[in-house]
Coordinates of C-alpha atoms and ligand atoms in Angstrom, one line a residue:
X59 CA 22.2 -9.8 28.3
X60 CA 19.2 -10.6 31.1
X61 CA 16.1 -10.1 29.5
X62 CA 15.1 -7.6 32.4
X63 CA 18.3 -5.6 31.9
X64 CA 17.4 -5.5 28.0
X65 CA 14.2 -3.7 28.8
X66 CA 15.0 -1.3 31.1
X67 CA 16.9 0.1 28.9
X68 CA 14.3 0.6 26.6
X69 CA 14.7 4.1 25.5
X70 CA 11.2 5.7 26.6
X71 CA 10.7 9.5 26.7
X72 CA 7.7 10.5 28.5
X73 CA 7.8 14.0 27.1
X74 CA 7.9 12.8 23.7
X75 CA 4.5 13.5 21.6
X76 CA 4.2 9.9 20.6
X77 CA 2.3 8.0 23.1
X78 CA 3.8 6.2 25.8
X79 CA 1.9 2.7 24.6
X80 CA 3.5 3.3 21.2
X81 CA 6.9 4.2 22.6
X82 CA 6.9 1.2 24.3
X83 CA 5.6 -1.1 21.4
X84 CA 8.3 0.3 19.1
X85 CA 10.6 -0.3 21.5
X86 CA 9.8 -3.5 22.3
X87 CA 9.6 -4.5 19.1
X88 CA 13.4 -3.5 17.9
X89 CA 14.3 -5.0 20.4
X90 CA 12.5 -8.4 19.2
X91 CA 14.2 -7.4 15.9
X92 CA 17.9 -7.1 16.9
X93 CA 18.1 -10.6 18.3
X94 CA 18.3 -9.1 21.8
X95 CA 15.9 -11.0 22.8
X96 CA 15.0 -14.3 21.5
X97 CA 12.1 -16.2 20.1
X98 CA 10.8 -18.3 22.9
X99 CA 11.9 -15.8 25.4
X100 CA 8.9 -15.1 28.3
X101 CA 8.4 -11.0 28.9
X102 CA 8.1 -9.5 32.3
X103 CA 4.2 -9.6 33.1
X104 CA 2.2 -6.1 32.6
X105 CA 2.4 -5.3 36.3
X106 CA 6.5 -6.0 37.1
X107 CA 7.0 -3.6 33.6
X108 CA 4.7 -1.1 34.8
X109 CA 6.1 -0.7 37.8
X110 CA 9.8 -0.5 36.3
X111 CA 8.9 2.4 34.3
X112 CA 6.4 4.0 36.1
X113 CA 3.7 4.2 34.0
X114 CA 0.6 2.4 34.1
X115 CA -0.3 -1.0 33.6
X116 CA -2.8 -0.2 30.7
X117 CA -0.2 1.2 28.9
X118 CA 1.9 -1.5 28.9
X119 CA -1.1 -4.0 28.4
X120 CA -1.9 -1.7 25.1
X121 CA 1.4 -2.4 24.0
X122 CA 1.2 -6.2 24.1
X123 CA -1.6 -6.5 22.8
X124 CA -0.3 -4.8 19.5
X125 CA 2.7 -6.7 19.5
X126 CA 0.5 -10.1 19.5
X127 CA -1.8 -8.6 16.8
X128 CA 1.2 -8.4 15.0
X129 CA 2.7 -11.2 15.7
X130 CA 5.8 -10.5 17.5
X131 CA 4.2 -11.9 21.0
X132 CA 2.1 -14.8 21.9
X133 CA 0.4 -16.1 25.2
X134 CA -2.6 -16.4 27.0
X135 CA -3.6 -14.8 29.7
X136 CA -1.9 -16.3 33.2
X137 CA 0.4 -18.2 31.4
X138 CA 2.6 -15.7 30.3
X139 CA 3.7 -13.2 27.3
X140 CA 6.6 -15.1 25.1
X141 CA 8.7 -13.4 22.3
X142 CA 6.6 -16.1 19.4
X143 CA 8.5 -19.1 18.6
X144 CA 8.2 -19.1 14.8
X145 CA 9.5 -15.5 14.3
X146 CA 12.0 -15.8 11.1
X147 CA 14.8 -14.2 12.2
X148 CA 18.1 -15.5 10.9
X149 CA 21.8 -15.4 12.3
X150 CA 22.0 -12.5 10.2
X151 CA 19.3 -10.0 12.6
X152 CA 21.1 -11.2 16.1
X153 CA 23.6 -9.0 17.6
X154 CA 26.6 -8.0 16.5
X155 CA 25.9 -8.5 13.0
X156 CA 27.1 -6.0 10.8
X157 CA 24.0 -4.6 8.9
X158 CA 23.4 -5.9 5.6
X159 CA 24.3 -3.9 2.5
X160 CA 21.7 -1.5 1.3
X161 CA 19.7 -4.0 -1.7
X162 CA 20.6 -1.5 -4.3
X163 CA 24.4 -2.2 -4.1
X164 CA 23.9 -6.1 -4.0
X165 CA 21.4 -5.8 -6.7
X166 CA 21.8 -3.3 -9.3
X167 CA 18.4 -2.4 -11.5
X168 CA 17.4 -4.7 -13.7
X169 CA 17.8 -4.4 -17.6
X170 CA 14.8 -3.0 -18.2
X171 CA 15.1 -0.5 -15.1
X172 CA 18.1 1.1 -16.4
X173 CA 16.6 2.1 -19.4
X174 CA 14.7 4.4 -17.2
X175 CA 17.6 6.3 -15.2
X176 CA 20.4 8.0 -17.1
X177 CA 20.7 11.5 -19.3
X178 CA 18.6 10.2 -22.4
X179 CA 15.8 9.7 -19.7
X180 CA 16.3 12.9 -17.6
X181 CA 13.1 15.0 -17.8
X182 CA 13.4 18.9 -17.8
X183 CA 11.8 20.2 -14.0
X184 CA 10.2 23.8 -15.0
X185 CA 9.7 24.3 -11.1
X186 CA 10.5 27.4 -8.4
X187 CA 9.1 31.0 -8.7
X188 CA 8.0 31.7 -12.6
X189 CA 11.6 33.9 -14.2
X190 CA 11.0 35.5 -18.0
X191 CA 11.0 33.7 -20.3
X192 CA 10.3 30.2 -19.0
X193 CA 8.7 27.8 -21.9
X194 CA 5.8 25.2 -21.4
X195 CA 3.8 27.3 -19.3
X196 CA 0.7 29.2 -19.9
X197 CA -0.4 32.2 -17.6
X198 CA -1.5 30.9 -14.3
X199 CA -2.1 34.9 -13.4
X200 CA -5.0 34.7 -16.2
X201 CA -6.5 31.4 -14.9
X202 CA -10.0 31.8 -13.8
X203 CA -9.3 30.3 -10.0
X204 CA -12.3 31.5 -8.7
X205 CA -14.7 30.0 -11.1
X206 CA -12.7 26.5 -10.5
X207 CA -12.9 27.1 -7.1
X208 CA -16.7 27.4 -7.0
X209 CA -17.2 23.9 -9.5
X210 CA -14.8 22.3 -6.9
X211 CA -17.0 23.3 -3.9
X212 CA -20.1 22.7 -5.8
X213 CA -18.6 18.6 -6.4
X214 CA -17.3 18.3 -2.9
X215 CA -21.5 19.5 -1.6
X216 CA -22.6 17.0 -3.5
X217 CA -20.2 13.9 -3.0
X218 CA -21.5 10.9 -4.7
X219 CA -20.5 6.8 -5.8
X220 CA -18.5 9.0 -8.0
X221 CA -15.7 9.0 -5.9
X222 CA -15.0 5.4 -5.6
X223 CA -13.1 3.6 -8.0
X224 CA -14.2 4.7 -11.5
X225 CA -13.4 3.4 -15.4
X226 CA -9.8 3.4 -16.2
X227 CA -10.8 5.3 -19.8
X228 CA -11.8 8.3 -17.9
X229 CA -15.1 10.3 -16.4
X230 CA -17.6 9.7 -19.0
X231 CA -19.1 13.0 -19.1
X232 CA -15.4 14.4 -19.7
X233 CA -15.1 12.0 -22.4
X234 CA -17.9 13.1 -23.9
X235 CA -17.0 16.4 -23.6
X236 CA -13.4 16.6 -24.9
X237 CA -14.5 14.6 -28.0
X238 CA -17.2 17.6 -29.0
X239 CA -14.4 20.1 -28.4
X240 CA -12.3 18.2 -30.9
X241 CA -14.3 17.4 -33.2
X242 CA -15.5 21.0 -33.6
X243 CA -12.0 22.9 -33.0
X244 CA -9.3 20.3 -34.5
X245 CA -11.8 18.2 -36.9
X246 CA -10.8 15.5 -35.0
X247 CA -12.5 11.9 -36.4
X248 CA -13.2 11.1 -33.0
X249 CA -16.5 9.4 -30.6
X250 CA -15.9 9.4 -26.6
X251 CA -15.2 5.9 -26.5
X252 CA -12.3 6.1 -28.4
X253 CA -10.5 8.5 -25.9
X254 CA -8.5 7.5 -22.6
X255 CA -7.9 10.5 -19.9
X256 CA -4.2 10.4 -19.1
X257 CA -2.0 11.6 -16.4
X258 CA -0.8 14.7 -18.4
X259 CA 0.5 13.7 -21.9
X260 CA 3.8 12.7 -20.6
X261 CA 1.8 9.2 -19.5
X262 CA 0.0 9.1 -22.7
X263 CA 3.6 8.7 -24.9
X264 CA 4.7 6.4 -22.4
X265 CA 2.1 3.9 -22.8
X266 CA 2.4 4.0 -26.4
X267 CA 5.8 3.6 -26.3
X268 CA 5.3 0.7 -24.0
X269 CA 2.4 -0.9 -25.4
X270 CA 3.2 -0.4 -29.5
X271 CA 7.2 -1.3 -29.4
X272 CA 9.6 -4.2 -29.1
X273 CA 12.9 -3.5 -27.8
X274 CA 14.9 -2.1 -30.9
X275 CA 11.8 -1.4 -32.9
X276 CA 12.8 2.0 -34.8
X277 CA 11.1 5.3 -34.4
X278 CA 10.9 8.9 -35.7
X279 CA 11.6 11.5 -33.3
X280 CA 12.3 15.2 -34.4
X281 CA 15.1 16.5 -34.6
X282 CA 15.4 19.1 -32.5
X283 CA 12.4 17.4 -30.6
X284 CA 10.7 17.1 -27.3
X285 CA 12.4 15.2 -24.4
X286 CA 9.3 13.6 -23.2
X287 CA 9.1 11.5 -26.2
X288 CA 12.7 10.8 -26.8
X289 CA 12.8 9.6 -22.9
X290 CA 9.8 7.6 -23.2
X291 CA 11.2 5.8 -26.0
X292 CA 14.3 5.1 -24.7
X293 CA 12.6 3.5 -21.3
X294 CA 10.6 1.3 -23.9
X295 CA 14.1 0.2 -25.2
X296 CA 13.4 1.1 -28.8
X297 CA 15.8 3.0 -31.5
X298 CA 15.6 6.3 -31.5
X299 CA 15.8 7.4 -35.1
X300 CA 16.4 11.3 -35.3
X301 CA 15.1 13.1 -38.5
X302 CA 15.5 16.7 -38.7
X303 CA 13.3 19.6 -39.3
X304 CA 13.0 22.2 -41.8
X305 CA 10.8 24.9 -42.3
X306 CA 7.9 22.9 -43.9
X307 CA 7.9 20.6 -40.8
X308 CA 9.2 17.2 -40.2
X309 CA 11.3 15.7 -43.4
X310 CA 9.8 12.5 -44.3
X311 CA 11.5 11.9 -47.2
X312 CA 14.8 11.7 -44.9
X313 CA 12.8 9.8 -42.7
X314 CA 11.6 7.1 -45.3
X315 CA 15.4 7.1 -47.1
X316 CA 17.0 6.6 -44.1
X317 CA 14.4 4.8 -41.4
X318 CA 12.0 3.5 -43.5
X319 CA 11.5 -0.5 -41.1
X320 CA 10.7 2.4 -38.6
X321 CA 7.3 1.4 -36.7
X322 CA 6.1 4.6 -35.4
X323 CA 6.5 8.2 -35.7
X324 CA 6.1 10.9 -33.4
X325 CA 5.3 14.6 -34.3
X326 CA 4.1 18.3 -33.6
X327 CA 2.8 19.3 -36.7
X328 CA 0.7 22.4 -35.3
X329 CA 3.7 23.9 -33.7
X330 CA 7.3 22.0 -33.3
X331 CA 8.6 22.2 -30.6
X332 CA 11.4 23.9 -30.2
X333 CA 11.8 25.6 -33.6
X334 CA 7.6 26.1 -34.4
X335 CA 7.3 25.6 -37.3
X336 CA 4.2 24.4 -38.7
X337 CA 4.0 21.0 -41.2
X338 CA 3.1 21.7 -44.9
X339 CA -0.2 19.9 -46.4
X340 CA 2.1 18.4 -48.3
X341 CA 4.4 16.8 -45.9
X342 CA 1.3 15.9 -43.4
X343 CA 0.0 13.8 -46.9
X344 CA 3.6 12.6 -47.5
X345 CA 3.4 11.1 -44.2
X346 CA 0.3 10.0 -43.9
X347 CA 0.6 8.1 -47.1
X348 CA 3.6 6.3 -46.4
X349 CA 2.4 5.3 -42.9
X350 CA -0.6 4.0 -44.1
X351 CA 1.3 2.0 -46.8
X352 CA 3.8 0.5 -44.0
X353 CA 1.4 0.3 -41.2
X354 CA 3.5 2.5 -38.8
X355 CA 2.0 4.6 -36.2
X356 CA 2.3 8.2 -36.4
X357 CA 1.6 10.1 -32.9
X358 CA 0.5 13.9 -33.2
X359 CA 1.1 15.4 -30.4
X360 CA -1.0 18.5 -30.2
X361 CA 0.1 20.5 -26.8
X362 CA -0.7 23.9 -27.6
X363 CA -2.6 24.5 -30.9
X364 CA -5.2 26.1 -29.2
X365 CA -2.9 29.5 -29.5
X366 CA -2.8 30.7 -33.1
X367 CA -2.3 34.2 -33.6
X368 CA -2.7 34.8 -37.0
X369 CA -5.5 33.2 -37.9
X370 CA -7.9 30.3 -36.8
X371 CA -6.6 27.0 -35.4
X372 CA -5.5 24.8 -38.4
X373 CA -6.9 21.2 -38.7
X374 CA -5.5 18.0 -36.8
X375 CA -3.2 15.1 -39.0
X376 CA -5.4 12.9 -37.2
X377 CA -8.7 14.6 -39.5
X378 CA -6.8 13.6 -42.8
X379 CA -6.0 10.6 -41.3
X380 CA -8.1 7.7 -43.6
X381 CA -6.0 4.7 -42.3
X382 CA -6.8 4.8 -39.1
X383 CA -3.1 4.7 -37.6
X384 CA -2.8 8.4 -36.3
X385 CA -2.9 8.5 -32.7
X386 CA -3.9 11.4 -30.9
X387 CA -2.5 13.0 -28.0
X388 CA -3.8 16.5 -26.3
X389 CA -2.7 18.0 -22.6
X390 CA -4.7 20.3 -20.7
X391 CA -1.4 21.4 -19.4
X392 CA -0.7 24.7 -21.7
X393 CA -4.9 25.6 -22.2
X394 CA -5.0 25.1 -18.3
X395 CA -2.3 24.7 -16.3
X396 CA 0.5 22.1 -15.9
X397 CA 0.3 20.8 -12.1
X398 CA -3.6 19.4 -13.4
X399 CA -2.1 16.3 -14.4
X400 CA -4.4 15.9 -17.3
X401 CA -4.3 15.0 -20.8
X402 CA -6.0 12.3 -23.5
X403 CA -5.5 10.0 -26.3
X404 CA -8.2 9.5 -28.9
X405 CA -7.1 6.3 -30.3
X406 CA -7.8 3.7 -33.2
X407 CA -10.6 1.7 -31.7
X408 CA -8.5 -1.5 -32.2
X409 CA -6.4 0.2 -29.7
X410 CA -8.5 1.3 -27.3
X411 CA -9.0 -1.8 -25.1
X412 CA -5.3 -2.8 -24.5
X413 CA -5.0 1.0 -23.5
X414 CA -7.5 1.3 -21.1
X415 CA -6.3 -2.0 -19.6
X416 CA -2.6 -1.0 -19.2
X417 CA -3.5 2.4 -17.9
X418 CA -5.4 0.8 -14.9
X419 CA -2.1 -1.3 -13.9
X420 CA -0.2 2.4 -13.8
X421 CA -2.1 4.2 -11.6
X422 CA -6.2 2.6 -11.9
X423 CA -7.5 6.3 -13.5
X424 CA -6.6 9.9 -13.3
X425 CA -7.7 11.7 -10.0
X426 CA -11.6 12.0 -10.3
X427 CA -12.5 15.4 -9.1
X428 CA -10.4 17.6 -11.1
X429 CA -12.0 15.5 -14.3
X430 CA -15.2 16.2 -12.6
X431 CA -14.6 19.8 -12.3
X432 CA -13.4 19.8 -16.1
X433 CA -16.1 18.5 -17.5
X434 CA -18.0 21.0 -15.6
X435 CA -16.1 23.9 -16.3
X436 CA -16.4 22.8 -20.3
X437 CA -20.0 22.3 -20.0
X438 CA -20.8 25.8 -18.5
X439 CA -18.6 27.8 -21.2
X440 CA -15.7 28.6 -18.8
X441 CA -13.1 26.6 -21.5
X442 CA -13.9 28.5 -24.3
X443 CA -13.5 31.5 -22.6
X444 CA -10.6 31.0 -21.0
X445 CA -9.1 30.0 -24.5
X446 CA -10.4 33.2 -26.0
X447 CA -9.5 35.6 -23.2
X448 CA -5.9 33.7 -23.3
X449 CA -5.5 34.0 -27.0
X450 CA -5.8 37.5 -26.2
X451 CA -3.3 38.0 -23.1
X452 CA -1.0 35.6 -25.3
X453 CA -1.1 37.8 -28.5
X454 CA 0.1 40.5 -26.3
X455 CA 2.8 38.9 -24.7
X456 CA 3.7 37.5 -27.7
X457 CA 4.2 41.1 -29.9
X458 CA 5.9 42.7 -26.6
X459 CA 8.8 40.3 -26.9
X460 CA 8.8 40.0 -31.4
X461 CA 9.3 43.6 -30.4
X462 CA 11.7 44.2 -27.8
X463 CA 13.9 41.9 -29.5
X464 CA 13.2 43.8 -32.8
X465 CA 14.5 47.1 -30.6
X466 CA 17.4 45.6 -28.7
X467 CA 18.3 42.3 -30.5
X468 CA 17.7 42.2 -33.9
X469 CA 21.6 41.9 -35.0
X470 CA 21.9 39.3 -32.8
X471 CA 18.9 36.9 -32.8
X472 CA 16.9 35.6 -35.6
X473 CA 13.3 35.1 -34.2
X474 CA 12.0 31.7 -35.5
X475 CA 8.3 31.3 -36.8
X476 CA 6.3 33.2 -34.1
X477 CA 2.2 32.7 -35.4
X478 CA 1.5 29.9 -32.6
X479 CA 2.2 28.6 -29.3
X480 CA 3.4 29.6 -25.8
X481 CA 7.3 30.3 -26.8
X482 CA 9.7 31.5 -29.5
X483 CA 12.8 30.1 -30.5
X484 CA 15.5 32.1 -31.6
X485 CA 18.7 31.3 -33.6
X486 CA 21.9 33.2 -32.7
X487 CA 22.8 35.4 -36.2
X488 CA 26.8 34.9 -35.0
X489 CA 28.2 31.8 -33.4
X490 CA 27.9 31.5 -30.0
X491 CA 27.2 28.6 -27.5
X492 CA 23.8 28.6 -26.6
X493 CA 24.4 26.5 -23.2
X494 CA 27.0 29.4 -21.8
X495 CA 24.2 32.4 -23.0
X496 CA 21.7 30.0 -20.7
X497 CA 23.9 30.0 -18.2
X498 CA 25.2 33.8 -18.1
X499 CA 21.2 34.5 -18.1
X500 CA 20.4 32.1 -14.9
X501 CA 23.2 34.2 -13.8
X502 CA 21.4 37.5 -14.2
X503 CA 17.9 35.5 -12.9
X504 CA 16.6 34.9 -16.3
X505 CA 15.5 31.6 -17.3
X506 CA 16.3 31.0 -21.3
X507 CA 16.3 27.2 -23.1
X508 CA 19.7 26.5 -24.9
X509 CA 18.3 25.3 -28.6
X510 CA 21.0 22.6 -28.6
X511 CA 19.5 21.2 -25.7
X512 CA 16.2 20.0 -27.7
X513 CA 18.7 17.8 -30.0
X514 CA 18.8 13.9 -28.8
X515 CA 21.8 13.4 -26.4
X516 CA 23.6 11.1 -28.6
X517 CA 25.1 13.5 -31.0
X518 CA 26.6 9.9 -33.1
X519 CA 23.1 9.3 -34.1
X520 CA 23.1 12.7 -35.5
X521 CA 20.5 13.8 -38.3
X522 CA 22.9 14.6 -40.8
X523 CA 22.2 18.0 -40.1
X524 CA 23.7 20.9 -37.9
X525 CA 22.7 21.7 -34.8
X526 CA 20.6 25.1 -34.8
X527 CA 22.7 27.5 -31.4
X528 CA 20.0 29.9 -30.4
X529 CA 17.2 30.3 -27.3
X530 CA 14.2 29.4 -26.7
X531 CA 11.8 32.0 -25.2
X532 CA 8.5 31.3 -23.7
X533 CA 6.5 34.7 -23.7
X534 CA 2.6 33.7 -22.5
X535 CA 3.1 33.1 -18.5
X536 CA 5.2 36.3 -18.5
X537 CA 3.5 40.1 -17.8
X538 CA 4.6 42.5 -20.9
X539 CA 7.0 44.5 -18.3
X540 CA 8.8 41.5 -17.3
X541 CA 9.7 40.1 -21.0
X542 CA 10.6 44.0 -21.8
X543 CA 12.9 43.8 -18.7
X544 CA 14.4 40.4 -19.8
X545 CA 15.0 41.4 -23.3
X546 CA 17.4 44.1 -21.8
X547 CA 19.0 42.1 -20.1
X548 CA 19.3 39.7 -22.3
X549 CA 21.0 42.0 -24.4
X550 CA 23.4 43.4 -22.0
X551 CA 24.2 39.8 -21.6
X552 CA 24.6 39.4 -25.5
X553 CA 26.5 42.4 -26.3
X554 CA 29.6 41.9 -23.4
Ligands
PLP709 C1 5.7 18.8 -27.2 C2 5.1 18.7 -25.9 N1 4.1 17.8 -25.7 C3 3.5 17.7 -24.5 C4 3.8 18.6 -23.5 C5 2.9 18.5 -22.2 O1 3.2 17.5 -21.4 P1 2.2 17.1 -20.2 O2 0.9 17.0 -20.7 O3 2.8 15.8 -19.7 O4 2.3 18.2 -19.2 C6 4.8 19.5 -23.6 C7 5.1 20.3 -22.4 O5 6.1 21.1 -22.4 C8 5.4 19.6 -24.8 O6 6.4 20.5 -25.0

């Protein structure tokens, strides 16, 4: 095709909203692309293009000159505009030629990226409008907005070097702040250079699983367990070695007779999730002394011991810890609020370094201002009251739904251990399938956790052990007349 013809065909839309410079330069430029016009090829001059489109000559002199700062045009001016020699477009990008397959179907993901797609890695999304009785959250309608919103203004008044690029570790006065805290209400061993602000705690079992295991290295999950470990460690490529859970906690002596070359562990001995239960003394000493003797890594993951209801907090694994290879993990998503995208590691000095280092390749450091606003709203007193005045909402929440399924369920769910946390797991007393309950529930706009579905996905690598059937109910981000409302519907659901 003549190169005139080409471009007045150019498809330019003068009522469009995008500029008529930019039209033009887009234009021009897919044009370059296709092959319908070729390197070496000369361009009308400003004026003769003008005047073929009506529009003015500055307009089509603006889009030029973008096209030569990007290197799609050359030329001087009088001696003419050229489509640049040197442009490295192949046979393949001239006319005609069928486009290329999308890279994904030429080039599948790599080993290592398909560890990260697939069920085993698929990550539970607790998103739309809040329906009793969803688990993991805390009560957003009891969070103190206001006061956040004031320590948020009060940073962005006063904006400082702050905001640039800051240490990968974390805000320093956050640091310093979140160690005091757990030091004084977990007894964790813990100074604030041994802790590393994470993206929510779902980064900080990531990076251990990344950083601390070789492919096929072995390591405890619990059985039933949290997904976010399980899905890390598959992503790390190690071997997933379920060991179940009893009412004393995690079973170590099934974990040392059947995984003993294991090389880290990963538990909730505050509260399990799902069935929370909290670990014996003895079993947390059990552990402990058999890690220390094989130099494995145990991870506690502490996500929502702040909420104890019959009596105070109990003390961290990591406080008993003498060795030195517990591992810390905390979230601010169930004392705050998930969508924060905060959580910390305190970790064995030895550790800290290569942690700090890989966390700056993720994502260089968490978001500065809400750690600035944390450390502000710890400082001033606003944490422990929000814990307190939570505890308190919780507690209530927490007896409204022990008792509505006392009044309306009690012959057909077994309530699990109920003195902690943010949900209740429940055990069906005849057989039933937890996944169709679930799903007869969503039907009636409930939103209940099938037990079975905290239980890895590879039932082969079973822990020798049934599967627990039942649901799991979370109770603190729901108002009392809401859970009272579920619970009779659950029942009509249950008694069909
Ligand atoms: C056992 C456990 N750990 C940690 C978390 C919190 O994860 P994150 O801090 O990534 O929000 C949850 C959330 O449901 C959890 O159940």
């Amino acid at each position: 095709m003549h190169l005139a013809q080409s471009l007045a065909t150019l498809p330019l839309d003068p009522a469009s909203a995008t500029p008529m410079f930019r039209q033009l330069y887009e234009a021009i430029k897919q044009t370059i692309l296709s092959g319908k016009i070729s390197p070496g090829m000369q361009l009308p001059p400003t004026r003769a293009l003008s005047e073929l489109f009506g529009i003015s000559r500055q307009t089509v002199l603006n889009a030029y000159a973008q096209l030569m700062a990007e290197g799609y045009l050359s030329g001087t001016v009088g001696k003419g505009t050229f489509v640049s020699a040197n442009l490295p477009l192949s046979k393949k990008d001239k006319p005609n030629t069928p486009t290329p397959a999308p890279l994904q179907l030429l080039r599948p993901l790599s080993a290592r990226g398909q560890c990260f797609v697939g069920p085993q890695t698929a990550l539970n999304i607790h998103e739309g409008a809040l329906k009793a009785f969803r688990i993991g959250m805390p009560g957003i309608d009891v969070f103190p907005f206001d006061v956040w919103a004031r320590l948020e203004a009060r940073r962005w008044r006063r904006p400082s070097h702050e905001l640039g690029y800051s240490d990968p570790a974390g805000y320093a006065p956050l640091r310093t702040a979140l160690a005091a805290y757990l030091r004084a209400s977990r007894g964790v061993h813990c100074v604030p250079e041994q802790i590393v602000i994470t993206s929510g705690s779902q980064q900080a079992l990531f990076l251990i699983a990344t950083l601390l295991l070789a492919p096929n290295d072995g390591a405890w999950v619990e059985e039933p367990g949290y997904r976010g470990i399980s899905a890390s460690l598959h992503a790390a490529q190690a071997r997933i070695c379920p060991v179940p859970v009893d009412n004393e906690g995690l079973c170590v002596s099934h974990g040392i007779a059947h995984h003993s070359d294991a090389k880290l562990v990963y538990v909730t001995p505050s509260h399990q999730l799902p069935l929370g239960v909290t670990m014996s003394l003895q079993r947390r000493l059990e552990l402990l002394a058999w890690a220390a003797k094989n130099r494995t890594w145990i991870v506690e993951d502490d996500y929502d011991s702040e909420y104890r209801y019959t009596g105070p907090p109990l003390a961290s694994l990591q406080s008993l810890d003498r060795a030195g290879c517990v591992i810390y993990v905390g979230t601010l998503s169930k004392v705050l609020f998930p969508g924060l995208r905060l959580g910390y590691l305190v970790l064995p000095p030895s550790l800290v370094d290569a942690f700090v280092q890989a966390r700056a390749i993720l994502d260089r450091h968490a978001t500065i201002v809400p750690q600035m606003v944390l450390a502000d709203f710890i400082a001033e007193g606003h944490f422990g009251r929000h814990i307190k005045r939570t505890r308190e909402v919780y507690a209530e929440r927490r007896s409204a739904l022990l008792e509505a399924l006392n009044t309306h369920l009690a012959e057909e769910l077994q309530a699990g251990p109920a003195d902690a946390g943010l949900q209740l797991s429940t055990t069906f007393r005849r057989q039933r399938n937890d996944l169709a309950v679930a799903h007869a529930a969503a039907q009636k706009g409930l939103e209940v956790r099938a037990l079975s579905r905290f239980y890895n996905v590879d039932e082969s690598a079973g822990s020798g052990h049934n599967r627990a059937s039942g649901l799991v109910l979370g109770f603190a981000p729901i108002p009392v007349a809401e859970i009272k409302r579920g619970v009779t519907i659950l029942r009509d659901i249950l008694r069909r």
